[in-house]
Amino acid sequence: MKIDILYEDDYCICVNKPHDVLVHHGKFSRNNADENSLLQLLEQQFGEKYYPVHRLDRRTSGVILLARQTTDVATFQKLFTDQEIQKTYYAVVRGFAPEQQYIDSPVKGKDAKAYKDAITELTLLKTISLDIPVGRYDTSRYSLVKLAPKTGRMHQLRIHMKKISHPIIGDGKYGDHRHDAMYVEQFGWKNLFLHAGSLSFTHPFSQEVLHINAPFSEDWNALFLKFGWRNPIGS
């Protein structure tokens, strides 16, 4: 599996993580002894070790930032803790989402003992109604949304979308299995439709202002074509 580099310099790299790839093996991941993590794939491909600054769920695709040296990880992580980095995600969700919504429902992660504040800003981009029955309805409705998380809790976006009754398509844990099954049966699309589309930040060492986009995968591009939706970040 070839990993595409989106940006690199002497301090960090940004890569486009494929769907269904672990960033690294850990106690909360579904580990498989024969499965390579993103870090292992990168080491095999480039002969170097890299160190993740943040995380993406296994089934979430898109841009992820990694440091070249362990000593620089904390410097890059400070961008996240100080909210000096802008993260933009895209998701396909069930139903017609609101034009704008500020979601501030607390989230409890797997390893957390208490709920923590979590904030997500939602912007509606596109909607579609399909003449495909799901459950008791004769048609099915979906939305393309842009999500800007202001905090970084585990499964935050997936939980927040379920909370407002617009679960993400392909989300086996928090989603609607009837709609997920329809996407597989009708279109052959099996992935979670959640993509980390971009990171924007001022480089802590070079002071360069960076805006890094991650292209969508084949399933996403097939969906855009099928639904007549414009790709929001280009090819």
PDB file of N, CA and C in Angstrom, residues 6 15-23 38 54-64 88-91 157-158 191-198 214-221 233:
ATOM      1  N   LEU A   6       1.816  14.545   1.428  1.00  0.00           N
ATOM      2  CA  LEU A   6       1.173  15.795   1.030  1.00  0.00           C
ATOM      3  C   LEU A   6       2.078  17.001   1.258  1.00  0.00           C
ATOM      4  N   VAL A  15       0.792  13.208   5.596  1.00  0.00           N
ATOM      5  CA  VAL A  15       0.458  12.168   4.632  1.00  0.00           C
ATOM      6  C   VAL A  15      -1.053  11.987   4.572  1.00  0.00           C
ATOM      7  N   ASN A  16      -1.500  11.337   3.504  1.00  0.00           N
ATOM      8  CA  ASN A  16      -2.914  11.046   3.310  1.00  0.00           C
ATOM      9  C   ASN A  16      -3.165   9.610   3.787  1.00  0.00           C
ATOM     10  N   LYS A  17      -3.689   9.468   5.002  1.00  0.00           N
ATOM     11  CA  LYS A  17      -3.921   8.138   5.561  1.00  0.00           C
ATOM     12  C   LYS A  17      -5.084   7.465   4.849  1.00  0.00           C
ATOM     13  N   PRO A  18      -4.885   6.234   4.363  1.00  0.00           N
ATOM     14  CA  PRO A  18      -5.993   5.529   3.732  1.00  0.00           C
ATOM     15  C   PRO A  18      -7.048   5.091   4.751  1.00  0.00           C
ATOM     16  N   HIS A  19      -8.229   4.815   4.248  1.00  0.00           N
ATOM     17  CA  HIS A  19      -9.302   4.234   5.043  1.00  0.00           C
ATOM     18  C   HIS A  19      -8.879   2.864   5.575  1.00  0.00           C
ATOM     19  N   ASP A  20      -9.301   2.555   6.798  1.00  0.00           N
ATOM     20  CA  ASP A  20      -9.107   1.239   7.423  1.00  0.00           C
ATOM     21  C   ASP A  20      -7.640   0.894   7.653  1.00  0.00           C
ATOM     22  N   VAL A  21      -6.854   1.893   8.017  1.00  0.00           N
ATOM     23  CA  VAL A  21      -5.452   1.683   8.393  1.00  0.00           C
ATOM     24  C   VAL A  21      -5.243   2.307   9.773  1.00  0.00           C
ATOM     25  N   LEU A  22      -4.714   1.510  10.706  1.00  0.00           N
ATOM     26  CA  LEU A  22      -4.376   2.027  12.026  1.00  0.00           C
ATOM     27  C   LEU A  22      -3.190   2.984  11.926  1.00  0.00           C
ATOM     28  N   VAL A  23      -3.214   4.054  12.722  1.00  0.00           N
ATOM     29  CA  VAL A  23      -2.031   4.912  12.786  1.00  0.00           C
ATOM     30  C   VAL A  23      -0.894   4.137  13.434  1.00  0.00           C
ATOM     31  N   LEU A  38       0.033   2.499   9.886  1.00  0.00           N
ATOM     32  CA  LEU A  38       0.538   3.594   9.057  1.00  0.00           C
ATOM     33  C   LEU A  38       2.022   3.824   9.307  1.00  0.00           C
ATOM     34  N   HIS A  54      -0.922  13.741  16.204  1.00  0.00           N
ATOM     35  CA  HIS A  54      -2.319  13.580  16.598  1.00  0.00           C
ATOM     36  C   HIS A  54      -2.782  12.242  16.047  1.00  0.00           C
ATOM     37  N   ARG A  55      -4.072  11.940  16.125  1.00  0.00           N
ATOM     38  CA  ARG A  55      -4.538  10.638  15.674  1.00  0.00           C
ATOM     39  C   ARG A  55      -5.749  10.784  14.750  1.00  0.00           C
ATOM     40  N   LEU A  56      -5.954   9.752  13.956  1.00  0.00           N
ATOM     41  CA  LEU A  56      -7.180   9.576  13.190  1.00  0.00           C
ATOM     42  C   LEU A  56      -7.678   8.166  13.465  1.00  0.00           C
ATOM     43  N   ASP A  57      -8.985   8.003  13.556  1.00  0.00           N
ATOM     44  CA  ASP A  57      -9.555   6.671  13.722  1.00  0.00           C
ATOM     45  C   ASP A  57      -9.129   5.780  12.563  1.00  0.00           C
ATOM     46  N   ARG A  58      -9.117   4.486  12.828  1.00  0.00           N
ATOM     47  CA  ARG A  58      -8.763   3.506  11.800  1.00  0.00           C
ATOM     48  C   ARG A  58      -9.529   3.748  10.493  1.00  0.00           C
ATOM     49  N   ARG A  59     -10.844   3.961  10.595  1.00  0.00           N
ATOM     50  CA  ARG A  59     -11.679   4.013   9.403  1.00  0.00           C
ATOM     51  C   ARG A  59     -11.827   5.421   8.830  1.00  0.00           C
ATOM     52  N   THR A  60     -11.177   6.406   9.449  1.00  0.00           N
ATOM     53  CA  THR A  60     -11.175   7.767   8.920  1.00  0.00           C
ATOM     54  C   THR A  60      -9.969   7.954   8.010  1.00  0.00           C
ATOM     55  N   SER A  61     -10.192   8.489   6.833  1.00  0.00           N
ATOM     56  CA  SER A  61      -9.102   8.775   5.899  1.00  0.00           C
ATOM     57  C   SER A  61      -8.706  10.244   6.010  1.00  0.00           C
ATOM     58  N   GLY A  62      -7.569  10.575   5.386  1.00  0.00           N
ATOM     59  CA  GLY A  62      -7.219  11.982   5.287  1.00  0.00           C
ATOM     60  C   GLY A  62      -5.886  12.380   5.872  1.00  0.00           C
ATOM     61  N   VAL A  63      -5.700  13.689   5.977  1.00  0.00           N
ATOM     62  CA  VAL A  63      -4.400  14.252   6.329  1.00  0.00           C
ATOM     63  C   VAL A  63      -4.074  14.034   7.805  1.00  0.00           C
ATOM     64  N   ILE A  64      -2.821  13.610   8.038  1.00  0.00           N
ATOM     65  CA  ILE A  64      -2.318  13.442   9.395  1.00  0.00           C
ATOM     66  C   ILE A  64      -0.890  13.979   9.442  1.00  0.00           C
ATOM     67  N   THR A  88     -10.261  20.550   9.157  1.00  0.00           N
ATOM     68  CA  THR A  88     -11.508  20.511   8.402  1.00  0.00           C
ATOM     69  C   THR A  88     -11.770  19.081   7.934  1.00  0.00           C
ATOM     70  N   TYR A  89     -12.934  18.577   8.291  1.00  0.00           N
ATOM     71  CA  TYR A  89     -13.357  17.234   7.890  1.00  0.00           C
ATOM     72  C   TYR A  89     -14.580  17.343   6.988  1.00  0.00           C
ATOM     73  N   TYR A  90     -14.806  16.292   6.212  1.00  0.00           N
ATOM     74  CA  TYR A  90     -16.004  16.176   5.388  1.00  0.00           C
ATOM     75  C   TYR A  90     -16.672  14.852   5.698  1.00  0.00           C
ATOM     76  N   ALA A  91     -18.005  14.869   5.726  1.00  0.00           N
ATOM     77  CA  ALA A  91     -18.755  13.657   6.046  1.00  0.00           C
ATOM     78  C   ALA A  91     -20.037  13.603   5.236  1.00  0.00           C
ATOM     79  N   LEU A 157     -16.398  13.516  16.266  1.00  0.00           N
ATOM     80  CA  LEU A 157     -17.280  13.853  15.151  1.00  0.00           C
ATOM     81  C   LEU A 157     -18.353  12.796  14.955  1.00  0.00           C
ATOM     82  N   ARG A 158     -17.980  11.556  15.100  1.00  0.00           N
ATOM     83  CA  ARG A 158     -18.939  10.462  14.932  1.00  0.00           C
ATOM     84  C   ARG A 158     -20.015  10.518  16.014  1.00  0.00           C
ATOM     85  N   ASN A 191     -16.773   2.032   2.890  1.00  0.00           N
ATOM     86  CA  ASN A 191     -15.956   2.792   3.839  1.00  0.00           C
ATOM     87  C   ASN A 191     -16.789   3.740   4.695  1.00  0.00           C
ATOM     88  N   LEU A 192     -16.197   4.191   5.775  1.00  0.00           N
ATOM     89  CA  LEU A 192     -16.772   5.260   6.588  1.00  0.00           C
ATOM     90  C   LEU A 192     -16.599   6.566   5.817  1.00  0.00           C
ATOM     91  N   PHE A 193     -17.702   7.282   5.609  1.00  0.00           N
ATOM     92  CA  PHE A 193     -17.619   8.532   4.846  1.00  0.00           C
ATOM     93  C   PHE A 193     -17.281   9.705   5.773  1.00  0.00           C
ATOM     94  N   LEU A 194     -16.070   9.628   6.319  1.00  0.00           N
ATOM     95  CA  LEU A 194     -15.506  10.702   7.129  1.00  0.00           C
ATOM     96  C   LEU A 194     -14.062  10.881   6.689  1.00  0.00           C
ATOM     97  N   HIS A 195     -13.733  12.094   6.239  1.00  0.00           N
ATOM     98  CA  HIS A 195     -12.425  12.357   5.650  1.00  0.00           C
ATOM     99  C   HIS A 195     -11.830  13.636   6.233  1.00  0.00           C
ATOM    100  N   ALA A 196     -10.605  13.519   6.736  1.00  0.00           N
ATOM    101  CA  ALA A 196      -9.868  14.688   7.230  1.00  0.00           C
ATOM    102  C   ALA A 196      -9.320  15.432   6.022  1.00  0.00           C
ATOM    103  N   GLY A 197     -10.033  16.460   5.601  1.00  0.00           N
ATOM    104  CA  GLY A 197      -9.738  17.114   4.336  1.00  0.00           C
ATOM    105  C   GLY A 197      -8.559  18.061   4.355  1.00  0.00           C
ATOM    106  N   SER A 198      -8.330  18.760   5.486  1.00  0.00           N
ATOM    107  CA  SER A 198      -7.247  19.739   5.480  1.00  0.00           C
ATOM    108  C   SER A 198      -6.775  20.079   6.885  1.00  0.00           C
ATOM    109  N   ALA A 214      -5.942  17.032   1.600  1.00  0.00           N
ATOM    110  CA  ALA A 214      -5.818  15.603   1.327  1.00  0.00           C
ATOM    111  C   ALA A 214      -6.881  15.191   0.316  1.00  0.00           C
ATOM    112  N   PRO A 215      -6.491  14.717  -0.876  1.00  0.00           N
ATOM    113  CA  PRO A 215      -7.477  14.276  -1.868  1.00  0.00           C
ATOM    114  C   PRO A 215      -8.357  13.144  -1.342  1.00  0.00           C
ATOM    115  N   PHE A 216      -9.564  13.071  -1.870  1.00  0.00           N
ATOM    116  CA  PHE A 216     -10.500  12.017  -1.488  1.00  0.00           C
ATOM    117  C   PHE A 216     -10.134  10.689  -2.159  1.00  0.00           C
ATOM    118  N   SER A 217     -10.637   9.603  -1.566  1.00  0.00           N
ATOM    119  CA  SER A 217     -10.392   8.263  -2.092  1.00  0.00           C
ATOM    120  C   SER A 217     -11.354   7.953  -3.241  1.00  0.00           C
ATOM    121  N   GLU A 218     -11.200   6.750  -3.821  1.00  0.00           N
ATOM    122  CA  GLU A 218     -12.012   6.344  -4.966  1.00  0.00           C
ATOM    123  C   GLU A 218     -13.500   6.309  -4.631  1.00  0.00           C
ATOM    124  N   ASP A 219     -13.871   5.770  -3.460  1.00  0.00           N
ATOM    125  CA  ASP A 219     -15.284   5.697  -3.081  1.00  0.00           C
ATOM    126  C   ASP A 219     -15.888   7.095  -2.975  1.00  0.00           C
ATOM    127  N   TRP A 220     -15.140   8.022  -2.391  1.00  0.00           N
ATOM    128  CA  TRP A 220     -15.620   9.399  -2.286  1.00  0.00           C
ATOM    129  C   TRP A 220     -15.830   9.997  -3.681  1.00  0.00           C
ATOM    130  N   ASN A 221     -14.865   9.823  -4.551  1.00  0.00           N
ATOM    131  CA  ASN A 221     -14.987  10.396  -5.897  1.00  0.00           C
ATOM    132  C   ASN A 221     -16.136   9.759  -6.675  1.00  0.00           C
ATOM    133  N   ILE A 233     -12.751  19.942  -2.208  1.00  0.00           N
ATOM    134  CA  ILE A 233     -11.330  20.302  -2.096  1.00  0.00           C
ATOM    135  C   ILE A 233     -10.559  20.002  -3.367  1.00  0.00           C
TER     136      ILE A 233
END
